Coordinates of C-alpha atoms in Angstrom, one line a residue:
M5 CA -43.6 -10.7 -6.3
A6 CA -44.6 -9.4 -9.6
G7 CA -43.0 -11.3 -12.4
Q8 CA -42.1 -14.3 -10.5
D9 CA -43.7 -17.7 -11.2
P10 CA -45.8 -18.6 -8.2
T11 CA -44.9 -22.2 -8.7
L12 CA -41.1 -21.5 -8.6
S13 CA -39.5 -23.7 -5.9
T14 CA -36.3 -23.1 -4.1
S15 CA -35.2 -26.5 -5.5
H16 CA -35.1 -25.1 -9.0
P17 CA -31.5 -25.5 -10.3
F18 CA -31.4 -21.7 -11.0
Y19 CA -33.6 -20.4 -8.3
D20 CA -31.1 -17.7 -7.4
V21 CA -31.6 -16.2 -10.8
A22 CA -35.1 -17.3 -11.7
R23 CA -36.6 -15.7 -8.6
H24 CA -36.1 -12.3 -10.2
G25 CA -38.4 -13.0 -13.1
I26 CA -35.9 -11.7 -15.7
L27 CA -36.8 -14.4 -18.2
Q28 CA -40.4 -15.3 -19.0
V29 CA -42.0 -17.7 -21.5
A30 CA -44.9 -15.7 -22.9
G31 CA -47.1 -17.7 -25.2
D32 CA -46.7 -17.5 -29.0
D33 CA -46.3 -14.8 -31.6
R34 CA -48.6 -14.4 -34.6
F35 CA -46.7 -17.1 -36.5
G36 CA -47.0 -19.6 -33.7
R37 CA -43.5 -19.3 -32.5
R38 CA -42.8 -19.5 -28.8
V39 CA -41.9 -16.1 -27.2
V40 CA -39.3 -15.6 -24.5
T41 CA -39.0 -12.2 -22.9
F42 CA -36.0 -10.7 -21.2
S43 CA -36.7 -7.8 -18.8
C44 CA -33.8 -5.5 -17.8
C45 CA -35.9 -3.7 -15.2
R46 CA -36.0 -7.0 -13.2
M47 CA -32.2 -7.3 -13.1
P48 CA -30.9 -6.6 -9.5
P49 CA -27.7 -4.7 -8.8
S50 CA -24.7 -6.5 -10.2
H51 CA -23.4 -7.6 -6.8
E52 CA -26.7 -9.5 -6.2
L53 CA -26.6 -11.3 -9.5
D54 CA -24.0 -13.6 -10.9
H55 CA -24.1 -12.8 -14.6
Q56 CA -22.4 -16.1 -15.5
R57 CA -25.3 -17.8 -13.8
L58 CA -27.7 -15.6 -15.7
L59 CA -26.1 -16.8 -19.0
E60 CA -26.4 -20.4 -17.9
Y61 CA -30.0 -19.9 -16.9
L62 CA -30.7 -18.3 -20.3
K63 CA -29.2 -21.3 -22.1
Y64 CA -31.1 -23.6 -19.7
T65 CA -34.4 -21.8 -20.7
L66 CA -33.7 -21.7 -24.4
D67 CA -32.7 -25.3 -24.5
Q68 CA -36.4 -26.2 -23.9
Y69 CA -37.5 -24.3 -27.0
V70 CA -34.6 -24.0 -29.6
E71 CA -35.6 -27.2 -31.3
N72 CA -38.4 -25.2 -32.9
D73 CA -38.7 -21.6 -34.1
Y74 CA -38.8 -19.1 -31.3
T75 CA -38.8 -15.3 -30.8
I76 CA -37.0 -13.2 -28.1
V77 CA -38.5 -9.9 -26.8
Y78 CA -35.9 -7.8 -25.0
F79 CA -37.3 -5.0 -22.8
H80 CA -34.4 -2.6 -22.5
Y81 CA -36.0 -0.2 -20.0
G82 CA -34.4 -0.5 -16.5
L83 CA -30.8 -1.2 -17.5
N84 CA -28.6 1.2 -15.6
S85 CA -25.1 1.5 -14.2
R86 CA -26.0 -0.5 -11.1
N87 CA -27.2 -3.6 -12.9
K88 CA -25.6 -3.4 -16.3
P89 CA -23.2 -6.3 -17.1
S90 CA -19.8 -5.5 -18.4
L91 CA -19.1 -5.2 -22.1
G92 CA -16.7 -8.1 -21.8
W93 CA -19.5 -10.2 -20.4
L94 CA -21.8 -9.3 -23.4
Q95 CA -19.0 -10.2 -25.8
S96 CA -18.4 -13.6 -24.1
A97 CA -22.2 -14.2 -24.0
Y98 CA -22.5 -13.7 -27.8
K99 CA -19.5 -15.9 -28.4
E100 CA -21.0 -18.5 -26.1
F101 CA -24.1 -18.7 -28.4
D102 CA -21.9 -18.6 -31.5
R103 CA -19.1 -20.8 -30.3
K104 CA -17.6 -23.2 -32.9
D105 CA -15.6 -25.4 -30.6
G106 CA -18.6 -27.0 -29.0
D107 CA -19.1 -27.9 -25.3
L108 CA -18.2 -31.5 -24.7
T109 CA -20.0 -31.5 -21.4
M110 CA -23.2 -31.4 -23.4
W111 CA -22.3 -34.6 -25.3
P112 CA -24.5 -37.0 -23.4
R113 CA -27.6 -34.8 -23.8
L114 CA -27.1 -33.7 -27.4
V115 CA -26.0 -37.1 -28.7
S116 CA -29.3 -38.6 -27.7
N117 CA -31.2 -36.2 -30.0
S118 CA -32.5 -37.9 -33.1
R119 CA -31.5 -34.9 -35.3
L120 CA -27.8 -35.5 -34.5
K121 CA -25.6 -37.6 -36.7
R122 CA -24.1 -39.7 -33.9
S123 CA -21.3 -41.0 -36.1
S124 CA -19.7 -37.6 -36.6
H125 CA -18.1 -35.4 -34.0
L126 CA -18.0 -32.6 -36.6
S127 CA -21.8 -32.8 -36.9
L128 CA -22.0 -32.3 -33.2
L129 CA -20.0 -29.1 -33.4
K130 CA -22.1 -27.8 -36.2
Y131 CA -25.2 -28.7 -34.3
W132 CA -24.0 -26.8 -31.3
N133 CA -23.1 -23.8 -33.4
Y134 CA -26.5 -23.3 -35.0
R135 CA -28.9 -24.7 -32.3
Y136 CA -29.5 -21.4 -30.6
K137 CA -29.3 -19.0 -33.6
K138 CA -30.8 -21.1 -36.4
N139 CA -34.3 -21.3 -35.0
L140 CA -34.3 -17.8 -33.5
K141 CA -36.6 -16.0 -36.0
A142 CA -36.8 -12.6 -34.5
L143 CA -35.2 -10.5 -31.7
Y144 CA -37.4 -7.6 -30.8
V145 CA -35.7 -4.8 -28.9
V146 CA -38.2 -2.6 -27.1
H147 CA -37.5 1.0 -26.0
P148 CA -33.9 1.0 -27.3
T149 CA -31.5 3.8 -26.2
S150 CA -28.3 5.3 -27.5
F151 CA -26.5 2.7 -25.4
I152 CA -28.0 -0.1 -27.4
K153 CA -27.1 1.5 -30.7
V154 CA -23.5 2.1 -29.5
L155 CA -23.3 -1.4 -28.3
W156 CA -24.6 -2.7 -31.6
N157 CA -21.9 -0.9 -33.5
I158 CA -19.2 -2.3 -31.1
L159 CA -20.5 -5.9 -31.5
K160 CA -21.2 -5.5 -35.2
P161 CA -18.0 -7.2 -36.3
L162 CA -18.9 -10.2 -34.3
I163 CA -22.5 -10.4 -35.6
S164 CA -23.3 -12.0 -38.9
H165 CA -25.3 -10.1 -41.5
K166 CA -27.9 -12.9 -41.4
F167 CA -28.4 -12.6 -37.7
G168 CA -28.5 -8.8 -37.9
K169 CA -31.5 -9.0 -40.1
K170 CA -33.5 -10.7 -37.3
V171 CA -33.2 -7.7 -35.0
T172 CA -36.0 -5.2 -34.9
Y173 CA -36.3 -2.0 -32.8
F174 CA -39.6 -0.9 -31.3
N175 CA -39.9 2.5 -29.7
S176 CA -43.3 1.8 -28.2
L177 CA -45.4 -1.2 -27.2
N178 CA -48.0 -0.3 -29.8
E179 CA -45.4 -1.2 -32.5
L180 CA -44.7 -4.5 -30.8
H181 CA -48.4 -5.2 -30.6
E182 CA -48.5 -5.6 -34.4
H183 CA -46.2 -8.6 -34.3
L184 CA -47.2 -10.5 -31.2
K185 CA -50.3 -11.9 -29.4
Y186 CA -50.4 -9.0 -27.0
D187 CA -52.7 -10.6 -24.5
Q188 CA -50.2 -13.4 -23.9
L189 CA -47.2 -11.2 -23.5
V190 CA -45.8 -10.8 -20.0
I191 CA -44.9 -7.1 -19.8
P192 CA -43.4 -5.9 -16.5
P193 CA -45.5 -3.1 -14.9
E194 CA -42.4 -0.9 -14.9
V195 CA -42.2 -1.2 -18.7
L196 CA -45.9 -0.4 -19.1
R197 CA -45.5 2.8 -17.0
Y198 CA -42.4 3.8 -18.9
D199 CA -44.2 3.3 -22.2
E200 CA -47.2 5.4 -21.0
K201 CA -44.8 8.1 -19.9
L202 CA -43.2 8.2 -23.3
Q203 CA -46.6 8.4 -25.0
S204 CA -47.6 11.2 -22.7
L205 CA -44.5 13.2 -23.4
H206 CA -45.0 12.6 -27.1
E207 CA -48.6 13.9 -27.0
G208 CA -47.8 16.8 -24.6
R209 CA -49.6 15.3 -21.6
T210 CA -48.3 15.3 -18.1
P211 CA -46.7 11.8 -17.5
P212 CA -48.3 9.6 -14.8
P213 CA -46.5 9.4 -11.4
T214 CA -43.9 6.7 -11.1
K215 CA -44.4 3.8 -8.7
T216 CA -41.7 1.8 -6.8
P217 CA -41.7 -1.8 -8.0
P218 CA -42.4 -4.4 -5.4
P219 CA -39.2 -5.8 -3.7
R220 CA -37.8 -9.1 -4.8
P221 CA -37.5 -11.9 -2.2
P222 CA -33.9 -12.2 -1.0
L223 CA -31.9 -15.4 -1.2
P224 CA -32.0 -17.6 1.9
T225 CA -28.2 -16.9 2.1
Q226 CA -28.5 -13.1 1.3
Q227 CA -26.1 -10.9 3.4
F228 CA -26.2 -7.5 1.7
G229 CA -29.3 -5.3 1.5
V230 CA -31.4 -7.2 4.0
S231 CA -32.5 -6.3 7.5
L232 CA -30.7 -7.2 10.7
Q233 CA -33.8 -9.3 11.7
Y234 CA -33.6 -11.3 8.4
L235 CA -29.9 -12.0 9.1
K236 CA -30.7 -13.0 12.7
D237 CA -33.5 -15.4 11.5
K238 CA -31.2 -17.0 8.9
N239 CA -28.3 -17.4 11.3
Q240 CA -29.9 -19.3 14.2
G241 CA -30.6 -16.2 16.2
E242 CA -27.0 -14.8 16.1
L243 CA -27.2 -11.1 16.6
I244 CA -23.9 -10.1 14.9
P245 CA -24.3 -10.4 11.1
P246 CA -21.7 -12.8 9.6
V247 CA -20.2 -10.2 7.2
L248 CA -19.6 -7.8 10.0
R249 CA -18.2 -10.5 12.3
F250 CA -15.9 -11.9 9.6
T251 CA -14.5 -8.6 8.4
V252 CA -13.9 -7.3 12.0
T253 CA -12.2 -10.6 12.9
Y254 CA -9.9 -10.3 9.9
L255 CA -9.1 -6.6 10.4
R256 CA -8.5 -7.1 14.1
E257 CA -6.0 -9.8 13.4
K258 CA -4.2 -8.3 10.4
G259 CA -5.1 -4.7 9.8
L260 CA -5.0 -2.7 13.0
R261 CA -1.7 -1.1 12.2
T262 CA -2.4 -0.5 8.5
E263 CA -2.0 3.2 7.7
G264 CA -5.1 4.8 6.3
L265 CA -7.4 1.8 7.2
F266 CA -11.0 2.5 6.0
R267 CA -9.8 5.5 3.9
R268 CA -8.8 3.6 0.8
S269 CA -11.1 2.3 -1.9
A270 CA -11.1 -1.0 -3.7
S271 CA -12.0 -2.3 -7.2
V272 CA -15.7 -2.1 -7.8
Q273 CA -15.5 -5.5 -9.6
T274 CA -13.7 -7.1 -6.6
V275 CA -16.3 -5.7 -4.1
R276 CA -19.2 -7.0 -6.2
E277 CA -17.5 -10.4 -6.6
I278 CA -17.2 -10.7 -2.8
Q279 CA -20.7 -9.5 -2.3
R280 CA -21.9 -12.2 -4.7
L281 CA -20.0 -14.9 -2.8
Y282 CA -21.5 -13.8 0.5
N283 CA -25.0 -13.6 -0.9
Q284 CA -24.7 -17.1 -2.3
G285 CA -23.5 -18.5 1.0
K286 CA -20.0 -19.2 -0.3
P287 CA -16.8 -18.7 1.8
V288 CA -14.7 -15.7 1.4
N289 CA -10.9 -15.8 2.1
F290 CA -9.6 -12.2 2.1
D291 CA -6.0 -13.6 2.0
D292 CA -6.7 -14.5 -1.7
Y293 CA -7.1 -10.8 -2.6
G294 CA -3.8 -9.6 -1.0
D295 CA -5.2 -6.2 0.0
I296 CA -6.1 -5.4 3.6
H297 CA -8.3 -2.5 2.4
I298 CA -10.8 -4.9 0.7
P299 CA -12.4 -6.3 3.9
A300 CA -12.5 -2.7 5.2
V301 CA -14.5 -1.6 2.2
I302 CA -16.7 -4.6 2.5
L303 CA -17.5 -3.7 6.1
K304 CA -18.5 -0.2 5.1
T305 CA -20.5 -1.4 2.1
F306 CA -22.5 -3.8 4.4
L307 CA -23.5 -1.0 6.7
R308 CA -24.4 1.3 3.9
E309 CA -26.7 -1.2 2.2
L310 CA -28.7 -2.0 5.3
P311 CA -32.4 -1.2 4.5
Q312 CA -32.5 1.0 7.6
P313 CA -29.3 2.6 9.1
L314 CA -27.8 0.9 12.1
L315 CA -28.7 4.0 14.2
T316 CA -32.3 3.9 12.7
F317 CA -34.2 6.7 11.0
Q318 CA -36.0 7.6 14.2
A319 CA -32.7 8.7 15.9
Y320 CA -31.7 11.0 13.1
E321 CA -33.2 14.2 14.4
Q322 CA -32.0 13.5 17.9
I323 CA -28.4 13.0 16.7
L324 CA -28.5 16.2 14.8
G325 CA -29.2 18.0 18.1
I326 CA -26.0 16.8 19.7
T327 CA -24.2 20.1 18.8
C328 CA -26.7 22.0 20.9
V329 CA -25.8 20.0 24.0
E330 CA -23.2 21.3 26.4
S331 CA -19.9 19.5 25.8
S332 CA -19.7 18.1 29.3
L333 CA -23.1 16.5 28.9
R334 CA -22.7 15.0 25.4
V335 CA -21.6 11.6 26.5
T336 CA -24.7 11.3 28.7
R337 CA -26.8 12.5 25.8
C338 CA -25.3 9.8 23.6
R339 CA -26.3 7.1 26.2
Q340 CA -29.9 8.5 26.3
I341 CA -30.2 8.4 22.5
L342 CA -28.9 4.8 22.3
R343 CA -31.4 3.7 24.8
S344 CA -34.1 4.3 22.3
L345 CA -32.5 1.8 19.8
P346 CA -33.9 -1.6 19.3
E347 CA -32.0 -4.3 21.2
H348 CA -30.5 -5.8 18.0
N349 CA -29.3 -2.5 16.7
Y350 CA -27.7 -1.6 20.0
V351 CA -25.8 -4.9 20.3
V352 CA -24.5 -4.6 16.7
L353 CA -23.5 -1.0 17.2
R354 CA -21.7 -1.8 20.5
Y355 CA -19.8 -4.6 18.7
L356 CA -18.8 -2.3 15.9
M357 CA -17.8 0.7 18.1
G358 CA -15.8 -1.6 20.3
F359 CA -13.7 -2.6 17.3
L360 CA -13.4 1.0 16.0
H361 CA -12.3 2.1 19.5
T362 CA -9.5 -0.6 19.3
V363 CA -8.6 0.8 15.8
S364 CA -8.3 4.3 17.2
R365 CA -6.0 3.2 20.0
E366 CA -3.5 2.1 17.3
S367 CA -3.7 5.5 15.6
I368 CA 0.0 6.1 16.1
F369 CA 0.5 3.5 13.4
N370 CA -2.7 3.6 11.3
K371 CA -3.2 7.4 11.5
M372 CA -6.9 6.7 12.1
N373 CA -8.0 8.4 15.4
S374 CA -11.6 8.6 16.5
S375 CA -12.1 11.8 14.6
N376 CA -10.8 10.3 11.3
L377 CA -12.9 7.2 11.8
A378 CA -16.0 9.3 12.5
C379 CA -15.6 11.1 9.2
V380 CA -15.5 7.7 7.4
F381 CA -18.3 6.0 9.3
G382 CA -20.7 8.8 10.1
L383 CA -22.8 8.5 7.0
N384 CA -22.6 4.7 7.0
L385 CA -24.3 4.6 10.4
I386 CA -27.1 7.1 10.0
W387 CA -28.9 8.9 7.1
P388 CA -32.4 10.4 6.7
S389 CA -35.4 8.4 5.6
H390 CA -35.9 10.7 2.6
G391 CA -33.2 12.3 0.5
V392 CA -29.6 12.6 1.6
S393 CA -27.9 14.3 4.5
S394 CA -27.1 18.0 4.0
L395 CA -23.7 19.4 4.4
S396 CA -24.8 21.1 7.6
A397 CA -25.8 17.6 9.0
L398 CA -22.3 16.2 8.6
V399 CA -20.9 18.1 11.6
P400 CA -23.4 16.6 14.2
L401 CA -23.4 13.2 12.6
N402 CA -19.6 13.0 12.7
M403 CA -19.5 14.4 16.2
F404 CA -21.9 11.8 17.5
T405 CA -19.9 9.0 15.8
E406 CA -16.7 10.4 17.2
L407 CA -18.2 10.4 20.7
L408 CA -19.3 6.8 20.4
I409 CA -15.7 5.8 19.4
E410 CA -13.7 8.0 21.8
Y411 CA -15.9 7.3 24.9
Y412 CA -16.8 3.8 24.0
E413 CA -16.4 2.4 27.6
K414 CA -18.5 5.1 29.2
I415 CA -21.3 5.1 26.6
F416 CA -21.6 1.4 26.3
S417 CA -20.9 0.4 29.9
A418 CA -23.5 -1.6 31.8
P419 CA -26.1 0.5 33.8
E420 CA -25.1 1.3 37.3
A421 CA -28.1 -0.4 38.8
P422 CA -30.8 -2.7 37.1
G423 CA -34.1 -0.9 36.8
K424 CA -32.6 2.5 36.6
R425 CA -35.3 5.0 35.5
G426 CA -35.3 5.6 31.8
L427 CA -33.5 2.4 30.9
A428 CA -35.1 0.2 28.2
P429 CA -36.3 -3.2 29.6
W430 CA -33.7 -5.1 27.5
E431 CA -30.8 -3.2 29.2
Q432 CA -31.9 -4.4 32.6
G433 CA -31.6 -8.1 31.7
S434 CA -28.8 -10.6 31.0
R435 CA -28.4 -9.4 27.4
A436 CA -26.5 -6.3 28.6
A437 CA -23.1 -7.8 27.5
P438 CA -23.9 -10.2 24.6
L439 CA -20.5 -9.8 23.0
Q440 CA -18.8 -12.0 25.5
E441 CA -20.9 -15.1 24.7
A442 CA -19.3 -18.0 22.9
V443 CA -20.5 -18.6 19.4
P444 CA -20.1 -21.8 17.4
R445 CA -18.1 -21.9 14.2
T446 CA -20.2 -21.1 11.1
Q447 CA -20.5 -23.1 8.0
A448 CA -20.1 -20.1 5.7
T449 CA -16.5 -19.4 6.5
G450 CA -15.5 -21.4 9.5
L451 CA -14.5 -18.2 11.4
T452 CA -15.4 -17.9 15.0
K453 CA -17.0 -14.9 16.5
P454 CA -14.4 -12.6 18.1
T455 CA -14.8 -11.3 21.6
L456 CA -13.8 -7.8 22.7
P457 CA -10.6 -7.7 24.6
P458 CA -10.7 -6.4 28.2
S459 CA -10.7 -2.6 28.2
P460 CA -7.2 -1.2 29.0
L461 CA -8.8 1.4 31.3
L462 CA -10.7 -1.2 33.2
A463 CA -7.6 -3.4 33.5
A464 CA -5.6 -0.4 34.9
R465 CA -8.3 0.2 37.5
R466 CA -8.3 -3.4 38.6
R467 CA -4.5 -3.3 39.1
R468 CA -5.0 -0.4 41.5

């Protein structure tokens, strides 16, 4: 991955943050001061990065250099609404570096420093107060935007005049070149391309085409934004992703009769917090949030952030054609389309549709029949490989989803006879009904995998 130290080990105390390559130590400037770069373009979406951990990693990195003069280069390009930390976090970060009350947990490490007057606690506080800012000789902000200028005005009352004089804005890398040893500087390719684009626009030339940056390696415990195969490999071969299993289990037990289930939204901050917990392999207890709609939102978010939709890109055009099929043949057509799915996708889809079918059977209470659920889940199950679904595509996408929910037993029932022509090989084997298998408790949350209850229709037939 570009920007990541090839020697970085998973045993690094801040591997979860360091792996992104946001911070780099980049040689010395023209005055022999160590240079630390901060690249916004390498910051992942907020739900994939714990900003408190980022602050701790920044301090951890600076601690190695603040005993001597140093310079920070801040590459602003790439900061956007998806990865931008909150204003409150920025204020707390500045206060953290400017705090006057000291951090007593640092006592053992700081008190061993020869520059510290060990006889005085007051001197410890003063040392902590200036140790980050005193030796920071320059803060270079590259490619500033109006956001930076507005933010500067907001934080100005908190920033001393002396510190403010250390800040310099550079609109191009050429300006930065005059102050640093350019060949030592670690500049992300995305920043180089952006700078070239700005120069081209300034000179009236056509800007070069943009390129997609290389993907960052996911955490070993990552749950959102990774493939079903990745989740399977990291969960001892378990086919049902943990987030899907845990949210379905919780909603099945406590939310089936909640009016408007899956229609309500939730706080973006809360959703990101839960995503961070899951991605870090930490347990999530939805009871702590007191809102049954939160796990419902998390379930939809998980599906929407899969790298490839659960119904796969390949099935998109086939699904759009469902409206051209005679109504009496649509269930059969659904079965045919699903046979082309990979085994893993089919099993996960069957598990999810079984749950949504159960939700629809409680529609007298939750007001969410199969049609309403289809409107909510259609675009979370399938989308085109390029661009977004058109308005005209919503009708067949929702119709297909509604059929999966309404006729769940017929569409996902086992084949009438093994080896039936047209069946995928995996449908002919013992994996035809994987949802009934027992699954051990997981370390992440201690929840067990739910099994689908016997179909009421099948039970009625047995009684006959």
